[in-house]
Short mmCIF file of C-alpha atoms in Angstrom, two decimals:
data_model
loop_
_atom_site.label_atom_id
_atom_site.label_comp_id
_atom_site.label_asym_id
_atom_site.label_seq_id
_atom_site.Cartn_x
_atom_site.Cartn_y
_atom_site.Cartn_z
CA UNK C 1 0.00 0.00 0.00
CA UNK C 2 1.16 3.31 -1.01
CA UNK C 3 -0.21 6.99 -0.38
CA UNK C 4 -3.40 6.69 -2.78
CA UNK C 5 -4.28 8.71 -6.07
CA UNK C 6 -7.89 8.72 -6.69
CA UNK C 7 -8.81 7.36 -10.02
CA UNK C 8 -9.37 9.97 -13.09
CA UNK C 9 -12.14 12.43 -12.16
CA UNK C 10 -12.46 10.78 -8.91
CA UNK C 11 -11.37 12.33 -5.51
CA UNK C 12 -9.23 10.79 -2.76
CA UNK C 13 -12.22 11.56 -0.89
CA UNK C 14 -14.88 9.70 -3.08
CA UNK C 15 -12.73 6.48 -3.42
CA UNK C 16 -12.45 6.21 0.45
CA UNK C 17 -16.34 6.66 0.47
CA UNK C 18 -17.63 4.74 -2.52
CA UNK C 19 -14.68 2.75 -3.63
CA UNK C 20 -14.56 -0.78 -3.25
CA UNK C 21 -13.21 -3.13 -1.29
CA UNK C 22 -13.13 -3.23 3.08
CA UNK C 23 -13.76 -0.20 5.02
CA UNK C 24 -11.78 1.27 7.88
CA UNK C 25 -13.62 3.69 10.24
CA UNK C 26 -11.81 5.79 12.82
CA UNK C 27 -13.90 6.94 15.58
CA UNK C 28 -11.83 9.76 18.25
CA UNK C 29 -13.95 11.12 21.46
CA UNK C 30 -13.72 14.21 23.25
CA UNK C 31 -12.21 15.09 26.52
CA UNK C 32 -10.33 18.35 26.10
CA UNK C 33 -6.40 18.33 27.05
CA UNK C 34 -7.01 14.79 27.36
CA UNK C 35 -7.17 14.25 23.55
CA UNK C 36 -3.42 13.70 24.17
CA UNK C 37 -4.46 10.26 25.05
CA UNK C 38 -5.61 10.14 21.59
CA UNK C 39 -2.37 11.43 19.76
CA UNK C 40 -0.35 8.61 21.47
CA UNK C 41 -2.49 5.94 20.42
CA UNK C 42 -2.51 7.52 16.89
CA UNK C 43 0.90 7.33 16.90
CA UNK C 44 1.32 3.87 17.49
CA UNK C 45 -0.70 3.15 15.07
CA UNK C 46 0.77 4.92 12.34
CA UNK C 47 4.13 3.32 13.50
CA UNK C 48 3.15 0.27 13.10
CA UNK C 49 1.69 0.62 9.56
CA UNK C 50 4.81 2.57 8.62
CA UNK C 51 6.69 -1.04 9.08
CA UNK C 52 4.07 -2.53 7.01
CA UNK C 53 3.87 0.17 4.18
CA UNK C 54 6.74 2.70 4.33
CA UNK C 55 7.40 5.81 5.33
CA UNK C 56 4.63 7.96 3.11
CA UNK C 57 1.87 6.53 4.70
CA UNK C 58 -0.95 8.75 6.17
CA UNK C 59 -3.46 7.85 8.45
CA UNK C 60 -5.43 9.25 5.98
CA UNK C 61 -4.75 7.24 3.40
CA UNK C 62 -5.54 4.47 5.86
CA UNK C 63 -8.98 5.09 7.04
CA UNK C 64 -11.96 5.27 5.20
CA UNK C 65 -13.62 7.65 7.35
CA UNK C 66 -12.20 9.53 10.36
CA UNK C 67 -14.91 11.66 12.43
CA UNK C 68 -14.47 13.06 15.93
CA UNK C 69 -16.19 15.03 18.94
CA UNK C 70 -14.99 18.04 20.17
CA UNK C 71 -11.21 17.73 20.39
CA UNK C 72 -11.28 14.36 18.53
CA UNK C 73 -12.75 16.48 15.78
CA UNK C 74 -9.72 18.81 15.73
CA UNK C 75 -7.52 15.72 15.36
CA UNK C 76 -10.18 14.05 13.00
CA UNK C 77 -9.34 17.50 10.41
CA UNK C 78 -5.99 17.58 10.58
CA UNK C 79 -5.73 13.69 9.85
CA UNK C 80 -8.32 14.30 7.34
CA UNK C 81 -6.23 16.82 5.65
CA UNK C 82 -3.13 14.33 5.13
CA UNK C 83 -1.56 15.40 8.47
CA UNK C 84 1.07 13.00 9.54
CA UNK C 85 1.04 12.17 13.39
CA UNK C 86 4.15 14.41 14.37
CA UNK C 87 2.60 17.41 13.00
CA UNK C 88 -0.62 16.76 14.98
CA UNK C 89 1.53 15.96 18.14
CA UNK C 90 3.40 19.54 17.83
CA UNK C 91 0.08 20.92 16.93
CA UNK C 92 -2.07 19.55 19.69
CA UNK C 93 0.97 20.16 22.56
CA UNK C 94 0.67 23.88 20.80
CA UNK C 95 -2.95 23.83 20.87
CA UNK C 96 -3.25 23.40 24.88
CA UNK C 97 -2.12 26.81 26.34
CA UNK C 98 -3.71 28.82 23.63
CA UNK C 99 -6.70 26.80 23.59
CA UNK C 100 -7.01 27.13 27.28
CA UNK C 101 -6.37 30.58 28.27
CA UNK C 102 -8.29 32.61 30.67
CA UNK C 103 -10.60 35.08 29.41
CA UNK C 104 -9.03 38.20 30.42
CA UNK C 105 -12.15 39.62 32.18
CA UNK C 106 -14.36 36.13 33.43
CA UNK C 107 -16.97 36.28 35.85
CA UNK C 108 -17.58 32.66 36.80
CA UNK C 109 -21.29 31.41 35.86
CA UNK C 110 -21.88 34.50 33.77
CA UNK C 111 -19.46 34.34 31.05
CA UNK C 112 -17.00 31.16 29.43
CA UNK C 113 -13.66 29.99 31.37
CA UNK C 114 -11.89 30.38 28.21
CA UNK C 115 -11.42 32.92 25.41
CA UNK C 116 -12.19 31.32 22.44
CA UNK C 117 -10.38 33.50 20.02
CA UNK C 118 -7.58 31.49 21.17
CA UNK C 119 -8.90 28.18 19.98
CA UNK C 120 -10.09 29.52 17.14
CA UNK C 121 -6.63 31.05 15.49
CA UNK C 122 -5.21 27.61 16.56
CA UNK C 123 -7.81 25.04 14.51
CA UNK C 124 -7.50 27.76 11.83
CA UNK C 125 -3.75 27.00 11.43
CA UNK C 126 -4.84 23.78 10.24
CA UNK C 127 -7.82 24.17 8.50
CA UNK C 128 -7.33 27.59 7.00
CA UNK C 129 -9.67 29.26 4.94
CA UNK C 130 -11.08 25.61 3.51
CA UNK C 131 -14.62 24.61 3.45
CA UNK C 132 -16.26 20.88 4.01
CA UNK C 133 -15.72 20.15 0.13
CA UNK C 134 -12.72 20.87 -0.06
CA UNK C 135 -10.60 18.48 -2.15
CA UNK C 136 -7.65 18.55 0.08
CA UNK C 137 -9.14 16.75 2.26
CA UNK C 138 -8.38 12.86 1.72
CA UNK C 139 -11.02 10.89 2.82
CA UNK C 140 -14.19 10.44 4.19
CA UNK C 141 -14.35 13.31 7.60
CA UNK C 142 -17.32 13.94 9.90
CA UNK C 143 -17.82 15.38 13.44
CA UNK C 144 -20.27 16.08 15.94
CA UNK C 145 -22.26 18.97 17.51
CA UNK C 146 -24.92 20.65 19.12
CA UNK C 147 -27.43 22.85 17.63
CA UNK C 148 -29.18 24.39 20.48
CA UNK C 149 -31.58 26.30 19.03
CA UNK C 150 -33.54 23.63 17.49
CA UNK C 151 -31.97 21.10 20.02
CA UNK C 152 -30.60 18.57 17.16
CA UNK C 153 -27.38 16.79 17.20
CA UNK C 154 -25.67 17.45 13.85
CA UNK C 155 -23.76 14.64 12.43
CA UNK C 156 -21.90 16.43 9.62
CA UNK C 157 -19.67 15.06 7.11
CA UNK C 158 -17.92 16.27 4.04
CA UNK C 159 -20.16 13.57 2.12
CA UNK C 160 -22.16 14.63 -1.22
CA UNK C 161 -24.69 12.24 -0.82
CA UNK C 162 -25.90 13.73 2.12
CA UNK C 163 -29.55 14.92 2.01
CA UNK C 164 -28.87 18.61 2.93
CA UNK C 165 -24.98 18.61 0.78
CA UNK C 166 -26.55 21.33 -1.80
CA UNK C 167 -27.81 24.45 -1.33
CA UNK C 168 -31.26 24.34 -0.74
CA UNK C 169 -34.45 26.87 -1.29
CA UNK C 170 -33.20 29.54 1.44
CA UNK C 171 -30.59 26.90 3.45
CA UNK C 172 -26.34 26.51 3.13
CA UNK C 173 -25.66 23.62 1.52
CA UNK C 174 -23.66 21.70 4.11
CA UNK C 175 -20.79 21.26 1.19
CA UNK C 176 -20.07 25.14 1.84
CA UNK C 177 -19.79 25.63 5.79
CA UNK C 178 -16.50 26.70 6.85
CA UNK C 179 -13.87 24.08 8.31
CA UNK C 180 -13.19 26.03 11.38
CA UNK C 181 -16.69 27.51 12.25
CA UNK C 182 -17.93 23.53 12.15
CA UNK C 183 -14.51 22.33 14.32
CA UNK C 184 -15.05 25.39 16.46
CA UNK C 185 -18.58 24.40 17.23
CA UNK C 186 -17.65 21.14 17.91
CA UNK C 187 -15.26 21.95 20.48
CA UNK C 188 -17.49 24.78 22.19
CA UNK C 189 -18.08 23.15 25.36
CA UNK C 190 -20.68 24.84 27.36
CA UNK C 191 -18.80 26.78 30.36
CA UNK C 192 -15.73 26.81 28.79
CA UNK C 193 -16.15 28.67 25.54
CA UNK C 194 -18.77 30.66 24.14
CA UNK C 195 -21.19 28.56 21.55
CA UNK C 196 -20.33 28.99 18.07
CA UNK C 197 -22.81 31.03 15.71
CA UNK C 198 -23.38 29.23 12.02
CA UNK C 199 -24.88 30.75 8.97
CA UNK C 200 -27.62 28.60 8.23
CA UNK C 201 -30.12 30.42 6.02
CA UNK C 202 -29.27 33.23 3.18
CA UNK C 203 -31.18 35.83 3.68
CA UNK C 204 -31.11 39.55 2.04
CA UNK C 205 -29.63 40.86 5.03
CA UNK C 206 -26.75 38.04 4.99
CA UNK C 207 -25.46 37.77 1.43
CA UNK C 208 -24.04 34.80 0.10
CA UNK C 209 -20.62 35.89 0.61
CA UNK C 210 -21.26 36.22 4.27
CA UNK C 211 -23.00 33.00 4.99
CA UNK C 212 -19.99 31.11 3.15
CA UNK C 213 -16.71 32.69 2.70
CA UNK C 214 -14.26 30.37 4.50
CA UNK C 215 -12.64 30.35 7.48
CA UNK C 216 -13.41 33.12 9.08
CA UNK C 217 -15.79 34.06 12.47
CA UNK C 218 -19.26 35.40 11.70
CA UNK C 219 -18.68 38.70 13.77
CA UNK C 220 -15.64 39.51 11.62
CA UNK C 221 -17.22 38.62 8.25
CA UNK C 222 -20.27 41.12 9.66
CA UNK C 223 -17.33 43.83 9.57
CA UNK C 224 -15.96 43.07 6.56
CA UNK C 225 -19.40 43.48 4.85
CA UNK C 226 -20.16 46.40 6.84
CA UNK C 227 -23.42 45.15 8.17
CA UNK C 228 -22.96 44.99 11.87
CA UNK C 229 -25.90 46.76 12.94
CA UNK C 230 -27.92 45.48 9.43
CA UNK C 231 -28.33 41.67 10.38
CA UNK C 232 -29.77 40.40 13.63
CA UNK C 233 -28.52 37.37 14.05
CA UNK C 234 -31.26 35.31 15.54
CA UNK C 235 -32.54 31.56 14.91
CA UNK C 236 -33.92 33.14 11.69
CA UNK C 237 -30.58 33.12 9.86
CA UNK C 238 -27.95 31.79 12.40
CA UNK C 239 -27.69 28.09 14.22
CA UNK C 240 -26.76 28.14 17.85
CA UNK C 241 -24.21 25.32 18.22
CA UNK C 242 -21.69 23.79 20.90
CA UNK C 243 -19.64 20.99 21.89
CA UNK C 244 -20.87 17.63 20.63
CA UNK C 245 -20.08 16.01 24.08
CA UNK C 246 -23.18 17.37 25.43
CA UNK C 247 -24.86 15.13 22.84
CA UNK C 248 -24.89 11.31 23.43
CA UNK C 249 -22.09 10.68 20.61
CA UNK C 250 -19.21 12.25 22.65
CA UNK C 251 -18.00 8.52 21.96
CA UNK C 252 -19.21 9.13 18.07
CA UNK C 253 -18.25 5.57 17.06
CA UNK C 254 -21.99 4.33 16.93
CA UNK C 255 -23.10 7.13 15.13
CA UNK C 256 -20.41 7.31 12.47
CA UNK C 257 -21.80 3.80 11.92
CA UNK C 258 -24.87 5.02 11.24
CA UNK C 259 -23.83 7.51 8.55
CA UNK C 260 -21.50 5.07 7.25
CA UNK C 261 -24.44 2.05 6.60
CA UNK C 262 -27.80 3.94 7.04
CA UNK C 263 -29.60 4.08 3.27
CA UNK C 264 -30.32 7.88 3.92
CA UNK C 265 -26.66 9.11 4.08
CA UNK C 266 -26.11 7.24 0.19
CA UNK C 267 -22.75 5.90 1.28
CA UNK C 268 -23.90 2.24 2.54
CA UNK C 269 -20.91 0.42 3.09
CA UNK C 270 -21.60 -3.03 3.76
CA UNK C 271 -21.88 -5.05 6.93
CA UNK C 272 -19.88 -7.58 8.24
CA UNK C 273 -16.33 -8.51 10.10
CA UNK C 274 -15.49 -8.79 6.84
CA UNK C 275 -16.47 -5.84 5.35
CA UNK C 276 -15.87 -2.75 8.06
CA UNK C 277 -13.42 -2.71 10.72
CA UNK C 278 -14.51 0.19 13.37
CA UNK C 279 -11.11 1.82 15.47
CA UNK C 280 -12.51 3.27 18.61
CA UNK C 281 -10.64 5.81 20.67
CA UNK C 282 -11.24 7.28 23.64
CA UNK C 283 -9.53 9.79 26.10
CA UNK C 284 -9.37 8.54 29.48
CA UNK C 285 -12.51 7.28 31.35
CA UNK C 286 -13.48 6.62 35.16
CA UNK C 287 -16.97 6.18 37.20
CA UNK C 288 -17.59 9.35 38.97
CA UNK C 289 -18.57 8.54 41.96
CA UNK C 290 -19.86 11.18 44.39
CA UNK C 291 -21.35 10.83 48.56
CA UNK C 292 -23.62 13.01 50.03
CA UNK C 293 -21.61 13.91 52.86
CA UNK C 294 -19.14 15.30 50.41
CA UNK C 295 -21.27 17.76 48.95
CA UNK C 296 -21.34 20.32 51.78
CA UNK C 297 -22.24 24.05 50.58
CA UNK C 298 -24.49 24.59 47.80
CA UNK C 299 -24.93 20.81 48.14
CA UNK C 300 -28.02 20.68 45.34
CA UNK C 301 -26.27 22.61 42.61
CA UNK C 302 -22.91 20.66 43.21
CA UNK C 303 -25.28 17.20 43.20
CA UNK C 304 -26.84 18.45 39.48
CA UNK C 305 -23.64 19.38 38.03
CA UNK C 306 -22.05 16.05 39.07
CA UNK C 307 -25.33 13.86 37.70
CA UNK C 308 -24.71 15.84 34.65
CA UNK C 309 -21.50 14.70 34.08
CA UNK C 310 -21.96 11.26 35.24
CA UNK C 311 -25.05 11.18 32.32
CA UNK C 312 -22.08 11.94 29.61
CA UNK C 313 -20.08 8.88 31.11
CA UNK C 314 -23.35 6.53 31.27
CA UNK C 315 -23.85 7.35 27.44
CA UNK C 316 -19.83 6.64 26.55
CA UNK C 317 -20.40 3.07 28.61
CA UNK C 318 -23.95 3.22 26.39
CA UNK C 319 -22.07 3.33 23.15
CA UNK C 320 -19.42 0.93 24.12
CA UNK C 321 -21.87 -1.63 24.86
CA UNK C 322 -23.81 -1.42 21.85
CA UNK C 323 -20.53 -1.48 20.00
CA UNK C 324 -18.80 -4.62 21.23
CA UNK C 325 -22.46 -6.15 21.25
CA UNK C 326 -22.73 -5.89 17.27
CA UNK C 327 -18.66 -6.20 16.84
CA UNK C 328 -16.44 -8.59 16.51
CA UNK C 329 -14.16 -7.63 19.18
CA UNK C 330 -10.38 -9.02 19.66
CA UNK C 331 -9.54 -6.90 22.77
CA UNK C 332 -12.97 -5.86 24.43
CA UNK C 333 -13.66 -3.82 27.73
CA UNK C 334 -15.73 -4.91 30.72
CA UNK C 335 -18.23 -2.79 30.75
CA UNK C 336 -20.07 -3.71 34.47
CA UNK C 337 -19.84 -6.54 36.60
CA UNK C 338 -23.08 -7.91 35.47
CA UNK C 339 -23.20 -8.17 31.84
CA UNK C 340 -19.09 -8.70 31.46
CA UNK C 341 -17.88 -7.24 28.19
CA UNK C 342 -20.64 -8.84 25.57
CA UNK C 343 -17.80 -9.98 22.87
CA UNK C 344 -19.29 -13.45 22.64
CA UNK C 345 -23.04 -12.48 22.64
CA UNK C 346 -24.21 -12.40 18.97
CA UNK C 347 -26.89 -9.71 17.99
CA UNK C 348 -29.49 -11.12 15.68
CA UNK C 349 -28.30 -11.93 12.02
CA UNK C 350 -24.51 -11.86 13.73
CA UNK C 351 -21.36 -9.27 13.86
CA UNK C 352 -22.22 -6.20 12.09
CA UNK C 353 -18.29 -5.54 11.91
CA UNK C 354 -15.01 -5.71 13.50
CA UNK C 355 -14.10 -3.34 16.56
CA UNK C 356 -11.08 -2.09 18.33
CA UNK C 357 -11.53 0.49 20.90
CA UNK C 358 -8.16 1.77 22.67
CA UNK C 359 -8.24 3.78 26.22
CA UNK C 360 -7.24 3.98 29.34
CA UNK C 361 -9.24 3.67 33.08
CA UNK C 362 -8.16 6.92 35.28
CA UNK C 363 -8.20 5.03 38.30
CA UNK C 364 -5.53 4.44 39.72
CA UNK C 365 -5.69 1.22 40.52
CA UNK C 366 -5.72 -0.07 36.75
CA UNK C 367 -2.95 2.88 36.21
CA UNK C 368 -0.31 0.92 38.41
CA UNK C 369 -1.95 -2.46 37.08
CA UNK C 370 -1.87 -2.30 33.55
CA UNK C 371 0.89 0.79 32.88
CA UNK C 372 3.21 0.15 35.87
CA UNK C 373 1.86 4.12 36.03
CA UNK C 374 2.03 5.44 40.07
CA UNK C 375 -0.08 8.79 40.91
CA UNK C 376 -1.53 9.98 44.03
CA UNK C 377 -5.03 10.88 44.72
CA UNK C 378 -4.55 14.30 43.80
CA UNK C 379 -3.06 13.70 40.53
CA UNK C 380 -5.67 11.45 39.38
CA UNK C 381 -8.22 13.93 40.26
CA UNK C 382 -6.09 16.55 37.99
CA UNK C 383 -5.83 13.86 35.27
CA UNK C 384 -10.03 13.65 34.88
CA UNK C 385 -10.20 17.10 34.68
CA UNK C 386 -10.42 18.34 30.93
CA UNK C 387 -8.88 21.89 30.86
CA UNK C 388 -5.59 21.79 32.52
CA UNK C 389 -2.65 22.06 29.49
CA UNK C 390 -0.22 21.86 32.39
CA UNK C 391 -0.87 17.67 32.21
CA UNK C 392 -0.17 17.30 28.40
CA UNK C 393 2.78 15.56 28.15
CA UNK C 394 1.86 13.49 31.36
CA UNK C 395 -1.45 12.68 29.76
CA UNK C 396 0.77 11.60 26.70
CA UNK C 397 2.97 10.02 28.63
CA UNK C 398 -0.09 7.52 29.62
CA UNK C 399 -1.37 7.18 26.27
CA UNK C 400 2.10 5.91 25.16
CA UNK C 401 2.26 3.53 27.70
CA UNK C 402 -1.18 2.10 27.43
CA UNK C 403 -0.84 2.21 22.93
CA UNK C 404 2.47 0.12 23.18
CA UNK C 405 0.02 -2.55 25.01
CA UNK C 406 -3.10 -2.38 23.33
CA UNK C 407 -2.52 -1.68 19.75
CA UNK C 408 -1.34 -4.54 18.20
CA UNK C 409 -0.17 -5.11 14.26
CA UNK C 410 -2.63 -7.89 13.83
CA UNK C 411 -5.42 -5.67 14.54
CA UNK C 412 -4.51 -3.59 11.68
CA UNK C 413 -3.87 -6.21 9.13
CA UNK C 414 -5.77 -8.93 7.32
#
């Protein structure tokens, strides 16, 4: 295998889609700083089919599709756009402090943690000024996130079958969004950063050249156009849209399933161990566990915020049961004590596929069982937490370890 040229008149992007032959999906979760779990794994991976295929090889000439949620869809671009995994490991250890830096002026509860504009000159680095069709991007890419105002996860994926691809009477065609509006939204987690405003409908107001020139945020295209105090931007021309982990895909392997084999997407791979092979991976996971006695002050809000979390955990475990339940699975996870890990219960009409899902347990028990990895209390509590670009490299550290164990070549080859 070499780095692939798309047939005459054919995109590398359409022959990952609709080509023949065995699929590879690529599934990457969220979990803010701790996406550097997720680089080491990728790295590994990409070592291992450099062995196999050379030097040139991309992990986008590799996978089929590659989608992502929230930070996994900031590494989902960049390996999208041919990005080899060195590039994304100086980009992502880059990405941290700027992503993650205090709003100057931040009154806790009232306005975001983080200043966005931050995040946003970062994932426009890599995406630059390119929209969803773009041909430089190399295969099949998709991620996840929240439209609030109509209260709609968006799967979205730089696929022209897609019913809402074209521009429609009054809509964007999907085809002509903006890589780093869509990346920006995915990653705009509620609390941290502000949501993420998206042109949706074309309007008199809004010209075309507003709604869709590339790569740039809506309040500085209003400037450039002079229309600042023209448009009101409102649910009647503008989607309100944040991270995709408060949707119940912040593990998106399940639903990049679905828009890889569902008959209204129109790319309909086919089923089968055979036939798809599904790479999960995740970025760290634990049971949050929480006593009342612990609560003390402002006991009820601390007791909502905590169930809300712990409801984005029970959807991950969700989504990883479902997944080794219709996979084939060579290396699965326990998911409870009572059901065990599912791997040799077949759904009805068998294995829909082959799955691999790589992670790590922040516990640190299974840290110093499975890593040889010692922490204390306090540094596994800093370890869950998502915003901290101080733990990077440690968090990378981990992911090394944990890759060199899991990720094996015979996963990766026929």
């Amino acid at each position: 295998m070499t780095e692939a040229t798309a047939p005459s008149g054919q995109t590398d992007r359409d022959r990952h889609l609709f080509g023949p032959g065995p699929k590879r999906l690529l599934a990457l979760d969220g979990g803010g700083v701790r996406g550097a779990l997720t680089v080491a794994f990728l790295e590994r991976i990409e070592t291992l089919l450099k062995e196999r295929y050379g030097d040139t090889i991309r992990l986008g000439d590799y996978f089929d599709l590659v989608g992502g949620t929230s930070t996994g869809a900031v590494i989902a671009g960049a390996l999208a756009l041919g990005f080899k995994t060195a590039q994304v490991k100086d980009f992502y250890l880059k990405l941290a402090p700027f992503a993650f830096r205090r709003a100057r002026w931040h009154i806790p509860v009232l306005q975001a943690k983080f200043d966005a504009r931050g995040l946003r000159q970062q994932i426009e680095e890599v995406v630059g000024d390119r929209v969803l069709s773009s041909p430089d991007l190399i295969t099949g890419f998709c991620l996840i996130t929240k439209r609030m105002d109509t209260g709609s996860p968006w799967i979205i994926a730089n696929n022209p079958h897609a019913p809402y691809w074209e521009d429609g009477k009054g809509y964007i065609g999907n085809k002509n969004y903006p890589l780093v509006n869509l990346v920006r939204a995915s990653t705009a987690a509620p609390h941290f950063f502000d949501p993420e405003l998206l042109p949706i409908l074309h309007t008199e107001a809004l010209p075309e050249a507003l709604a869709t020139a590339p790569g740039r945020a809506v309040y500085t295209l209003m400037q450039k156009f002079g229309l600042r105090k023209k448009v009101k931007l409102d649910s009647s021309t503008h989607g309100l849209f944040v991270d995709g982990g408060v949707t119940p895909h912040n593990n998106p392997s399940l639903a990049l399933f679905h828009l890889a084999t569902l008959p209204p997407f129109g790319i309909n791979w086919q089923t089968g161990p055979k036939n798809l092979t599904v790479f999960s991976i995740g970025t760290g996971t634990y049971r949050p566990r929480l006593s009342f006695e612990s609560l003390g002050f402002a006991r009820y809000a601390k007791l909502a915020i905590h169930a809300l979390l712990s409801l984005m955990t029970d959807a991950e475990m969700l989504v990883l049961l479902l997944m080794q339940w219709m996979g084939e699975c060579p290396a699965p996870w326990q998911i409870n004590s009572e059901i065990g890990t599912l791997a040799d219960v077949q759904p009805p009409g068998g294995k829909l596929f082959r799955f691999l899902r790589y992670d790590v347990r922040l516990e640190k028990e299974w840290l110093a069982r499975e890593l040889k990895f010692q922490a204390g209390d306090d540094l596994i509590e800093r370890l869950r937490g998502m915003d901290d670009p101080t733990l990077v490299d440690r968090l990378y550290e981990i992911g090394g370890l944990a890759a060199e164990k899991q990720v094996k070549a015979e996963h990766l080859f026929d």
